[in-house]
């Protein structure tokens, strides 16, 4: 609990500080007087005053603000030179843009440093799992559970080595040494074109062993536990994880009989998948049956990069995070995702706590990703966030004069009410996913039945 609390305070503190620092620096650059720089809202807890600015920590930690002189939507006859509304449209817009830009830019050096410190890379086993029908992998002679020992004379330690060796040395003739049961065999394939890894139509082996269970989902309710191995579903043998997911995905609301191996015990469990959503490669979501389980964790290793190697990786990770955030917003606005798929304050706290449990580097990665999220969301043209204020500035540029401060105040108040309502809805959505809520719901149902 303490780790979760500290991690969420650190996470929110950093991303909010970076955001407000952007506003602060541009305001100073344009000679706008900054009266307050606050982390948090409400009553001032501690702080200090330097020059014209009161730097403070306030009692409500979910947010922060920079109070600019003359930026309170007050109708004044005389506006002083160092006040916000005395500045031309492009300077005001620059101050608004700086917050989200700082959030997004902040992630780049963070990702670069993380790549230099080392990231955990999953090392899938060098065991063939899926071999697609009619694929080059099948023509090569591979079968499920074959352990690949060598590729064209190069020794293999993990699945990533197989892909690396084939793609770095594409050739028309591919040879592999494999271990099938207790026997070593050589398999080969010759074509009139260069063979690359993606052409083989193979994937690594993932055992049907449960790693984690999601609270409130059928697997937890049915009594499945971490480490359980699924051996049969409705008399169909389960060799690997994909065998299981194919059945579960197309069994929404259908009772499934599972045979489960737990240590030396063999259990029979009847379980019913609930409807859920998984992302599709082409975008959007697909409705499938879900049990609320994840596979057991595979072996990982730490991979470090030099500074020059880490720079493009940091930029690419930032770009990927931006694309992911924009796509998520699109799914929400288009109705392909719901509030239940989003994380509010409680969800962020839970995620931050989980990342903190995994280590400081994992938490820092989440902070950078959340900073990008905050930056992108603040560009949305909603009054009361930066995007809405940027829109006011653009309208001012088109009209040739500023929108009435009274109108700005009314529209911003409406936007603020919308954000608060949205905030409350997402918080309730977060609450419905928590263990405490699920337990209260269960006890209430039992009480009603009595």
CSV table of C-alpha atoms in Angstrom, one decimal:
chain,number,residue,atom,x,y,z
A,1,UNK,CA,0.0,0.0,0.0
A,2,UNK,CA,2.8,2.4,0.9
A,3,UNK,CA,4.7,1.6,-2.3
A,4,UNK,CA,1.5,2.2,-4.4
A,5,UNK,CA,0.9,5.6,-2.6
A,6,UNK,CA,4.5,6.8,-3.1
A,7,UNK,CA,4.6,5.6,-6.7
A,8,UNK,CA,1.4,7.4,-7.6
A,9,UNK,CA,2.5,10.6,-5.9
A,10,UNK,CA,5.9,10.4,-7.7
A,11,UNK,CA,4.1,9.6,-11.1
A,12,UNK,CA,1.6,12.4,-10.9
A,13,UNK,CA,4.1,14.8,-9.3
A,14,UNK,CA,6.6,14.4,-12.2
A,15,UNK,CA,4.1,14.6,-15.1
A,16,UNK,CA,2.3,17.6,-13.6
A,17,UNK,CA,5.5,19.4,-12.8
A,18,UNK,CA,6.8,18.9,-16.3
A,19,UNK,CA,3.5,20.2,-17.8
A,20,UNK,CA,3.3,23.3,-15.6
A,21,UNK,CA,7.0,24.0,-16.1
A,22,UNK,CA,6.3,24.3,-19.8
A,23,UNK,CA,3.7,27.0,-19.2
A,24,UNK,CA,5.9,28.7,-16.6
A,25,UNK,CA,9.0,28.9,-18.9
A,26,UNK,CA,7.1,30.3,-21.9
A,27,UNK,CA,5.3,32.8,-19.7
A,28,UNK,CA,8.6,34.0,-18.3
A,29,UNK,CA,10.1,34.1,-21.8
A,30,UNK,CA,7.2,36.4,-23.0
A,31,UNK,CA,7.6,38.6,-19.9
A,32,UNK,CA,4.3,37.5,-18.4
A,33,UNK,CA,4.2,37.8,-14.6
A,34,UNK,CA,3.7,34.4,-12.9
A,35,UNK,CA,2.0,34.8,-9.5
A,36,UNK,CA,1.7,31.1,-8.4
A,37,UNK,CA,3.4,27.8,-9.5
A,38,UNK,CA,1.5,25.1,-7.7
A,39,UNK,CA,1.7,21.3,-7.6
A,40,UNK,CA,-1.8,20.3,-6.5
A,41,UNK,CA,-5.0,22.3,-6.0
A,42,UNK,CA,-6.6,23.8,-3.0
A,43,UNK,CA,-5.1,25.0,0.2
A,44,UNK,CA,-1.4,25.7,0.3
A,45,UNK,CA,0.6,23.2,2.4
A,46,UNK,CA,4.2,24.4,2.0
A,47,UNK,CA,6.2,26.5,-0.3
A,48,UNK,CA,8.4,29.6,-0.7
A,49,UNK,CA,8.3,32.9,-2.6
A,50,UNK,CA,11.0,34.0,-4.9
A,51,UNK,CA,10.6,37.2,-6.8
A,52,UNK,CA,7.1,37.6,-8.0
A,53,UNK,CA,6.2,33.9,-7.8
A,54,UNK,CA,4.8,31.8,-5.0
A,55,UNK,CA,6.1,28.2,-5.4
A,56,UNK,CA,3.8,25.9,-3.5
A,57,UNK,CA,2.7,22.4,-2.8
A,58,UNK,CA,-1.1,22.2,-2.3
A,59,UNK,CA,-3.3,19.8,-0.5
A,60,UNK,CA,-5.1,18.0,-3.5
A,61,UNK,CA,-2.4,16.1,-5.4
A,62,UNK,CA,-4.4,15.3,-8.6
A,63,UNK,CA,-3.3,18.3,-10.7
A,64,UNK,CA,-1.5,21.6,-10.6
A,65,UNK,CA,-1.5,25.0,-12.1
A,66,UNK,CA,0.4,28.1,-13.0
A,67,UNK,CA,-1.4,31.4,-12.2
A,68,UNK,CA,-0.6,34.1,-14.6
A,69,UNK,CA,-1.1,37.7,-13.9
A,70,UNK,CA,-4.4,38.9,-15.4
A,71,UNK,CA,-5.4,35.4,-16.5
A,72,UNK,CA,-8.4,35.0,-14.3
A,73,UNK,CA,-11.1,36.1,-16.8
A,74,UNK,CA,-11.7,39.3,-15.0
A,75,UNK,CA,-13.1,42.2,-17.0
A,76,UNK,CA,-10.7,45.1,-16.5
A,77,UNK,CA,-10.6,48.5,-18.1
A,78,UNK,CA,-6.8,48.7,-17.8
A,79,UNK,CA,-4.6,45.6,-18.5
A,80,UNK,CA,-1.0,46.0,-17.4
A,81,UNK,CA,1.9,45.2,-19.8
A,82,UNK,CA,3.1,42.1,-17.9
A,83,UNK,CA,-0.4,40.5,-17.7
A,84,UNK,CA,-1.5,37.5,-19.8
A,85,UNK,CA,-4.3,39.2,-21.8
A,86,UNK,CA,-2.1,42.1,-22.8
A,87,UNK,CA,-0.1,39.7,-25.1
A,88,UNK,CA,-0.8,39.0,-28.8
A,89,UNK,CA,-2.6,35.8,-29.7
A,90,UNK,CA,0.5,33.9,-30.8
A,91,UNK,CA,2.3,34.5,-27.4
A,92,UNK,CA,-0.8,33.3,-25.5
A,93,UNK,CA,-1.0,30.3,-27.7
A,94,UNK,CA,2.7,29.6,-27.2
A,95,UNK,CA,2.1,29.5,-23.4
A,96,UNK,CA,-0.7,27.0,-23.8
A,97,UNK,CA,1.1,24.8,-26.3
A,98,UNK,CA,4.3,24.7,-24.1
A,99,UNK,CA,2.7,22.5,-21.4
A,100,UNK,CA,1.8,19.5,-23.6
A,101,UNK,CA,4.9,19.9,-25.7
A,102,UNK,CA,7.0,19.7,-22.6
A,103,UNK,CA,5.2,16.5,-21.5
A,104,UNK,CA,5.8,14.8,-24.9
A,105,UNK,CA,9.4,16.1,-25.2
A,106,UNK,CA,10.2,15.0,-21.6
A,107,UNK,CA,9.6,11.4,-22.6
A,108,UNK,CA,12.4,11.4,-25.2
A,109,UNK,CA,15.4,11.7,-22.9
A,110,UNK,CA,13.8,9.4,-20.3
A,111,UNK,CA,13.4,6.7,-22.9
A,112,UNK,CA,17.0,7.2,-24.1
A,113,UNK,CA,18.3,6.8,-20.6
A,114,UNK,CA,16.2,3.7,-20.0
A,115,UNK,CA,17.6,2.1,-23.2
A,116,UNK,CA,21.1,2.9,-22.0
A,117,UNK,CA,20.4,1.5,-18.5
A,118,UNK,CA,19.0,-1.6,-20.0
A,119,UNK,CA,15.5,-2.9,-20.8
A,120,UNK,CA,14.1,-6.3,-20.0
A,121,UNK,CA,13.7,-8.3,-23.2
A,122,UNK,CA,11.5,-11.4,-23.3
A,123,UNK,CA,13.5,-14.5,-24.4
A,124,UNK,CA,11.0,-17.0,-25.9
A,125,UNK,CA,12.2,-20.6,-25.9
A,126,UNK,CA,13.8,-22.0,-29.1
A,127,UNK,CA,10.8,-24.4,-29.3
A,128,UNK,CA,8.4,-24.4,-32.2
A,129,UNK,CA,4.8,-23.8,-31.2
A,130,UNK,CA,2.6,-22.9,-34.1
A,131,UNK,CA,3.5,-24.2,-37.6
A,132,UNK,CA,0.8,-23.0,-40.0
A,133,UNK,CA,-0.7,-25.4,-42.5
A,134,UNK,CA,0.8,-25.0,-46.0
A,135,UNK,CA,3.6,-22.7,-44.6
A,136,UNK,CA,7.3,-23.0,-45.5
A,137,UNK,CA,7.8,-24.0,-41.9
A,138,UNK,CA,5.7,-27.1,-42.5
A,139,UNK,CA,7.5,-27.7,-45.8
A,140,UNK,CA,10.8,-27.4,-43.9
A,141,UNK,CA,9.6,-30.3,-41.7
A,142,UNK,CA,9.1,-28.5,-38.4
A,143,UNK,CA,6.5,-29.8,-35.9
A,144,UNK,CA,5.1,-28.5,-32.6
A,145,UNK,CA,7.5,-28.9,-29.7
A,146,UNK,CA,10.6,-29.3,-31.9
A,147,UNK,CA,13.6,-27.7,-30.2
A,148,UNK,CA,15.7,-25.8,-32.8
A,149,UNK,CA,19.4,-26.2,-31.9
A,150,UNK,CA,21.1,-24.8,-34.9
A,151,UNK,CA,20.3,-22.6,-37.9
A,152,UNK,CA,22.6,-23.0,-40.9
A,153,UNK,CA,25.4,-24.1,-38.5
A,154,UNK,CA,24.9,-21.3,-35.9
A,155,UNK,CA,23.9,-22.4,-32.4
A,156,UNK,CA,20.6,-21.1,-31.1
A,157,UNK,CA,19.9,-20.1,-27.5
A,158,UNK,CA,16.4,-18.6,-27.9
A,159,UNK,CA,13.7,-17.9,-30.4
A,160,UNK,CA,15.0,-14.4,-31.1
A,161,UNK,CA,18.3,-15.9,-32.3
A,162,UNK,CA,16.4,-17.9,-35.0
A,163,UNK,CA,14.7,-14.8,-36.4
A,164,UNK,CA,18.0,-12.8,-36.2
A,165,UNK,CA,20.1,-15.5,-37.9
A,166,UNK,CA,17.7,-16.0,-40.8
A,167,UNK,CA,17.0,-12.3,-41.5
A,168,UNK,CA,20.7,-11.3,-41.2
A,169,UNK,CA,21.7,-14.1,-43.7
A,170,UNK,CA,18.7,-14.7,-46.0
A,171,UNK,CA,19.4,-17.6,-48.4
A,172,UNK,CA,17.8,-19.9,-50.8
A,173,UNK,CA,18.7,-23.0,-48.8
A,174,UNK,CA,17.8,-23.2,-45.1
A,175,UNK,CA,19.0,-26.0,-42.8
A,176,UNK,CA,18.1,-26.6,-39.2
A,177,UNK,CA,19.3,-29.0,-36.6
A,178,UNK,CA,16.4,-29.9,-34.2
A,179,UNK,CA,15.7,-32.0,-31.2
A,180,UNK,CA,12.5,-34.0,-31.5
A,181,UNK,CA,12.0,-36.0,-28.3
A,182,UNK,CA,15.4,-37.6,-27.7
A,183,UNK,CA,16.4,-37.6,-31.3
A,184,UNK,CA,18.6,-35.1,-33.2
A,185,UNK,CA,17.4,-34.5,-36.7
A,186,UNK,CA,18.4,-32.3,-39.7
A,187,UNK,CA,15.7,-30.6,-41.7
A,188,UNK,CA,16.1,-28.4,-44.8
A,189,UNK,CA,14.4,-26.4,-47.4
A,190,UNK,CA,15.6,-25.2,-50.8
A,191,UNK,CA,13.8,-22.5,-52.9
A,192,UNK,CA,14.5,-20.3,-55.8
A,193,UNK,CA,14.1,-17.2,-53.7
A,194,UNK,CA,15.7,-15.9,-50.5
A,195,UNK,CA,14.0,-17.3,-47.4
A,196,UNK,CA,13.3,-14.9,-44.5
A,197,UNK,CA,12.0,-15.6,-41.1
A,198,UNK,CA,8.5,-14.1,-41.6
A,199,UNK,CA,8.0,-16.4,-44.6
A,200,UNK,CA,8.2,-19.6,-42.5
A,201,UNK,CA,4.8,-19.1,-40.8
A,202,UNK,CA,6.1,-20.4,-37.4
A,203,UNK,CA,5.9,-19.1,-33.8
A,204,UNK,CA,7.4,-20.1,-30.5
A,205,UNK,CA,6.0,-22.5,-28.0
A,206,UNK,CA,4.0,-21.0,-25.0
A,207,UNK,CA,2.9,-23.6,-22.4
A,208,UNK,CA,-0.7,-23.5,-21.3
A,209,UNK,CA,0.3,-22.5,-17.8
A,210,UNK,CA,-1.6,-19.7,-15.9
A,211,UNK,CA,0.6,-16.8,-14.9
A,212,UNK,CA,-1.8,-14.2,-13.4
A,213,UNK,CA,-5.6,-14.0,-12.9
A,214,UNK,CA,-7.7,-10.9,-13.3
A,215,UNK,CA,-9.9,-9.9,-10.4
A,216,UNK,CA,-13.6,-10.6,-10.9
A,217,UNK,CA,-13.3,-12.7,-14.1
A,218,UNK,CA,-14.5,-16.3,-14.5
A,219,UNK,CA,-11.0,-17.9,-13.9
A,220,UNK,CA,-10.8,-16.4,-10.4
A,221,UNK,CA,-14.4,-17.2,-9.6
A,222,UNK,CA,-14.0,-20.8,-10.7
A,223,UNK,CA,-11.0,-21.3,-8.4
A,224,UNK,CA,-8.2,-21.5,-11.0
A,225,UNK,CA,-4.8,-20.5,-9.5
A,226,UNK,CA,-1.4,-19.2,-10.7
A,227,UNK,CA,0.7,-22.1,-11.9
A,228,UNK,CA,-2.2,-24.3,-13.0
A,229,UNK,CA,-1.7,-26.1,-16.3
A,230,UNK,CA,-4.6,-26.6,-18.6
A,231,UNK,CA,-4.5,-30.1,-20.2
A,232,UNK,CA,-7.9,-30.5,-21.8
A,233,UNK,CA,-10.9,-28.3,-22.7
A,234,UNK,CA,-14.1,-30.3,-23.6
A,235,UNK,CA,-12.0,-33.4,-24.3
A,236,UNK,CA,-9.7,-31.5,-26.7
A,237,UNK,CA,-6.0,-31.8,-25.7
A,238,UNK,CA,-4.3,-28.6,-25.0
A,239,UNK,CA,-0.6,-28.6,-26.0
A,240,UNK,CA,0.2,-24.9,-25.9
A,241,UNK,CA,-1.4,-21.6,-25.0
A,242,UNK,CA,-2.8,-20.8,-28.5
A,243,UNK,CA,-4.7,-24.1,-28.5
A,244,UNK,CA,-6.6,-22.8,-25.4
A,245,UNK,CA,-7.2,-19.3,-26.6
A,246,UNK,CA,-8.7,-20.4,-29.9
A,247,UNK,CA,-11.4,-22.4,-28.0
A,248,UNK,CA,-12.0,-19.7,-25.4
A,249,UNK,CA,-12.3,-16.8,-27.8
A,250,UNK,CA,-15.2,-18.4,-29.7
A,251,UNK,CA,-17.0,-19.6,-26.5
A,252,UNK,CA,-18.7,-16.5,-25.1
A,253,UNK,CA,-21.4,-17.6,-22.6
A,254,UNK,CA,-20.7,-21.3,-23.2
A,255,UNK,CA,-19.8,-23.8,-20.4
A,256,UNK,CA,-16.4,-25.3,-20.9
A,257,UNK,CA,-15.1,-28.3,-19.0
A,258,UNK,CA,-11.4,-28.0,-18.2
A,259,UNK,CA,-9.0,-30.5,-17.0
A,260,UNK,CA,-6.3,-28.8,-14.9
A,261,UNK,CA,-3.0,-30.1,-13.5
A,262,UNK,CA,-2.1,-28.5,-10.2
A,263,UNK,CA,1.1,-30.0,-8.8
A,264,UNK,CA,0.3,-33.7,-8.5
A,265,UNK,CA,-3.5,-33.2,-8.6
A,266,UNK,CA,-5.7,-33.3,-11.6
A,267,UNK,CA,-8.9,-31.3,-11.4
A,268,UNK,CA,-12.0,-30.8,-13.5
A,269,UNK,CA,-13.5,-27.3,-13.6
A,270,UNK,CA,-16.5,-26.0,-15.4
A,271,UNK,CA,-16.0,-22.4,-16.5
A,272,UNK,CA,-17.9,-19.9,-18.7
A,273,UNK,CA,-16.1,-17.3,-20.7
A,274,UNK,CA,-17.5,-13.7,-20.5
A,275,UNK,CA,-17.6,-11.3,-23.4
A,276,UNK,CA,-14.6,-9.1,-23.7
A,277,UNK,CA,-12.6,-7.1,-26.3
A,278,UNK,CA,-9.1,-7.6,-27.7
A,279,UNK,CA,-7.4,-5.1,-30.1
A,280,UNK,CA,-7.2,-6.1,-33.7
A,281,UNK,CA,-4.1,-5.5,-35.8
A,282,UNK,CA,-6.0,-3.4,-38.3
A,283,UNK,CA,-7.4,-1.2,-35.5
A,284,UNK,CA,-10.5,-1.4,-33.4
A,285,UNK,CA,-11.6,-4.2,-31.1
A,286,UNK,CA,-12.9,-7.7,-31.6
A,287,UNK,CA,-15.5,-9.3,-29.3
A,288,UNK,CA,-14.2,-12.6,-27.8
A,289,UNK,CA,-14.6,-14.9,-24.9
A,290,UNK,CA,-12.3,-14.2,-21.9
A,291,UNK,CA,-11.5,-16.0,-18.7
A,292,UNK,CA,-9.2,-13.3,-17.2
A,293,UNK,CA,-5.9,-15.2,-17.3
A,294,UNK,CA,-2.4,-14.5,-18.7
A,295,UNK,CA,0.3,-17.0,-19.5
A,296,UNK,CA,3.2,-17.7,-17.2
A,297,UNK,CA,6.1,-15.3,-17.6
A,298,UNK,CA,8.9,-16.3,-19.9
A,299,UNK,CA,12.6,-15.8,-19.2
A,300,UNK,CA,13.9,-12.3,-19.7
A,301,UNK,CA,17.3,-10.7,-20.1
A,302,UNK,CA,18.6,-7.2,-19.8
A,303,UNK,CA,19.7,-5.6,-23.0
A,304,UNK,CA,21.7,-2.4,-22.9
A,305,UNK,CA,22.4,0.1,-25.7
A,306,UNK,CA,25.1,2.7,-26.3
A,307,UNK,CA,24.2,6.4,-26.3
A,308,UNK,CA,24.2,6.5,-30.1
A,309,UNK,CA,22.1,3.4,-30.3
A,310,UNK,CA,19.6,4.6,-27.6
A,311,UNK,CA,18.9,8.0,-29.4
A,312,UNK,CA,16.8,6.6,-32.3
A,313,UNK,CA,15.3,4.0,-30.0
A,314,UNK,CA,14.2,6.7,-27.6
A,315,UNK,CA,12.6,8.8,-30.4
A,316,UNK,CA,10.9,5.7,-31.9
A,317,UNK,CA,9.5,4.7,-28.5
A,318,UNK,CA,8.1,8.2,-28.1
A,319,UNK,CA,6.6,8.1,-31.6
A,320,UNK,CA,5.1,4.7,-30.9
A,321,UNK,CA,3.6,6.0,-27.6
A,322,UNK,CA,2.1,9.0,-29.3
A,323,UNK,CA,0.5,6.8,-32.0
A,324,UNK,CA,-0.9,4.5,-29.4
A,325,UNK,CA,-2.4,7.4,-27.4
A,326,UNK,CA,-4.0,9.0,-30.5
A,327,UNK,CA,-5.4,5.6,-31.6
A,328,UNK,CA,-6.9,5.1,-28.1
A,329,UNK,CA,-8.6,8.5,-28.3
A,330,UNK,CA,-9.9,7.7,-31.7
A,331,UNK,CA,-11.3,4.3,-30.5
A,332,UNK,CA,-13.0,6.1,-27.6
A,333,UNK,CA,-14.5,8.9,-29.7
A,334,UNK,CA,-15.7,6.4,-32.4
A,335,UNK,CA,-17.4,4.3,-29.8
A,336,UNK,CA,-15.1,1.3,-30.4
A,337,UNK,CA,-13.9,1.6,-26.8
A,338,UNK,CA,-15.8,2.5,-23.6
A,339,UNK,CA,-15.0,4.2,-20.3
A,340,UNK,CA,-14.5,0.8,-18.9
A,341,UNK,CA,-11.4,0.4,-21.1
A,342,UNK,CA,-9.9,3.6,-19.6
A,343,UNK,CA,-7.9,4.3,-16.5
A,344,UNK,CA,-8.7,7.2,-14.2
A,345,UNK,CA,-7.0,8.2,-10.9
A,346,UNK,CA,-7.6,4.8,-9.2
A,347,UNK,CA,-6.5,2.9,-12.3
A,348,UNK,CA,-3.4,5.0,-12.7
A,349,UNK,CA,-2.6,4.4,-9.0
A,350,UNK,CA,-3.0,0.7,-9.5
A,351,UNK,CA,-0.9,0.6,-12.6
A,352,UNK,CA,1.8,2.8,-11.0
A,353,UNK,CA,1.9,0.5,-8.0
A,354,UNK,CA,2.3,-2.6,-10.3
A,355,UNK,CA,5.1,-0.9,-12.2
A,356,UNK,CA,6.8,0.1,-8.9
A,357,UNK,CA,6.7,-3.5,-7.7
A,358,UNK,CA,8.5,-4.5,-10.9
A,359,UNK,CA,11.3,-2.0,-10.2
A,360,UNK,CA,12.3,1.6,-10.6
A,361,UNK,CA,13.0,1.4,-14.3
A,362,UNK,CA,9.5,0.0,-15.0
A,363,UNK,CA,8.0,2.9,-13.0
A,364,UNK,CA,10.1,5.5,-14.9
A,365,UNK,CA,8.9,4.0,-18.2
A,366,UNK,CA,5.3,4.3,-17.0
A,367,UNK,CA,5.9,8.0,-16.0
A,368,UNK,CA,7.3,8.8,-19.5
A,369,UNK,CA,4.3,7.0,-21.1
A,370,UNK,CA,1.8,8.8,-18.9
A,371,UNK,CA,3.5,12.1,-19.6
A,372,UNK,CA,2.9,11.6,-23.4
A,373,UNK,CA,-0.7,10.7,-22.6
A,374,UNK,CA,-1.2,13.9,-20.7
A,375,UNK,CA,0.4,15.9,-23.5
A,376,UNK,CA,-1.7,14.4,-26.2
A,377,UNK,CA,-5.0,14.7,-24.2
A,378,UNK,CA,-4.3,18.4,-23.5
A,379,UNK,CA,-4.2,19.1,-27.2
A,380,UNK,CA,-7.9,18.0,-27.5
A,381,UNK,CA,-10.1,21.1,-28.3
A,382,UNK,CA,-12.0,21.0,-25.0
A,383,UNK,CA,-12.5,24.2,-23.1
A,384,UNK,CA,-10.7,24.2,-19.7
A,385,UNK,CA,-7.7,22.2,-21.1
A,386,UNK,CA,-4.9,23.7,-23.3
A,387,UNK,CA,-6.5,22.5,-26.5
A,388,UNK,CA,-9.6,24.6,-25.9
A,389,UNK,CA,-7.5,27.7,-25.0
A,390,UNK,CA,-5.4,27.2,-28.2
A,391,UNK,CA,-8.7,27.2,-30.1
A,392,UNK,CA,-9.6,30.6,-28.6
A,393,UNK,CA,-6.3,31.9,-29.7
A,394,UNK,CA,-6.8,30.7,-33.3
A,395,UNK,CA,-10.3,32.2,-33.4
A,396,UNK,CA,-8.7,35.5,-32.2
A,397,UNK,CA,-6.2,35.3,-35.1
A,398,UNK,CA,-9.0,34.8,-37.6
A,399,UNK,CA,-11.4,37.4,-36.1
A,400,UNK,CA,-8.6,39.9,-35.6
A,401,UNK,CA,-9.7,40.5,-32.0
A,402,UNK,CA,-9.9,38.5,-28.8
A,403,UNK,CA,-13.1,36.7,-27.9
A,404,UNK,CA,-14.9,38.4,-25.1
A,405,UNK,CA,-13.4,37.4,-21.7
A,406,UNK,CA,-17.0,36.9,-20.4
A,407,UNK,CA,-17.7,34.4,-23.2
A,408,UNK,CA,-14.3,32.6,-22.6
A,409,UNK,CA,-15.2,32.3,-18.9
A,410,UNK,CA,-18.6,30.8,-19.6
A,411,UNK,CA,-17.3,28.3,-22.2
A,412,UNK,CA,-14.3,27.3,-20.0
A,413,UNK,CA,-16.7,26.8,-17.0
A,414,UNK,CA,-18.8,24.4,-19.1
A,415,UNK,CA,-15.7,22.6,-20.3
A,416,UNK,CA,-14.5,22.3,-16.7
A,417,UNK,CA,-17.9,20.8,-15.6
A,418,UNK,CA,-17.6,18.3,-18.5
A,419,UNK,CA,-14.1,17.3,-17.4
A,420,UNK,CA,-15.2,16.9,-13.7
A,421,UNK,CA,-18.1,14.7,-14.8
A,422,UNK,CA,-15.9,12.6,-17.0
A,423,UNK,CA,-13.4,12.4,-14.1
A,424,UNK,CA,-16.1,11.1,-11.8
A,425,UNK,CA,-17.4,8.5,-14.4
A,426,UNK,CA,-13.9,7.1,-15.0
A,427,UNK,CA,-13.3,7.0,-11.3
A,428,UNK,CA,-16.4,4.9,-10.7
A,429,UNK,CA,-15.3,2.7,-13.7
A,430,UNK,CA,-11.9,2.3,-11.9
A,431,UNK,CA,-13.7,1.4,-8.6
A,432,UNK,CA,-15.8,-1.3,-10.3
A,433,UNK,CA,-12.6,-3.1,-11.3
A,434,UNK,CA,-11.0,-3.1,-7.8
A,435,UNK,CA,-10.9,-6.2,-5.5
A,436,UNK,CA,-12.7,-4.3,-2.7
A,437,UNK,CA,-15.6,-3.5,-5.0
A,438,UNK,CA,-15.9,-7.1,-6.3
A,439,UNK,CA,-15.9,-8.4,-2.7
A,440,UNK,CA,-18.6,-5.9,-1.6
A,441,UNK,CA,-20.6,-6.8,-4.6
A,442,UNK,CA,-20.3,-10.5,-3.9
A,443,UNK,CA,-21.3,-10.1,-0.2
A,444,UNK,CA,-24.2,-7.9,-1.2
A,445,UNK,CA,-25.5,-10.6,-3.6
A,446,UNK,CA,-25.2,-13.2,-0.9
A,447,UNK,CA,-27.1,-11.0,1.6
A,448,UNK,CA,-29.9,-10.4,-1.0
A,449,UNK,CA,-30.2,-14.1,-1.6
A,450,UNK,CA,-30.6,-14.7,2.1
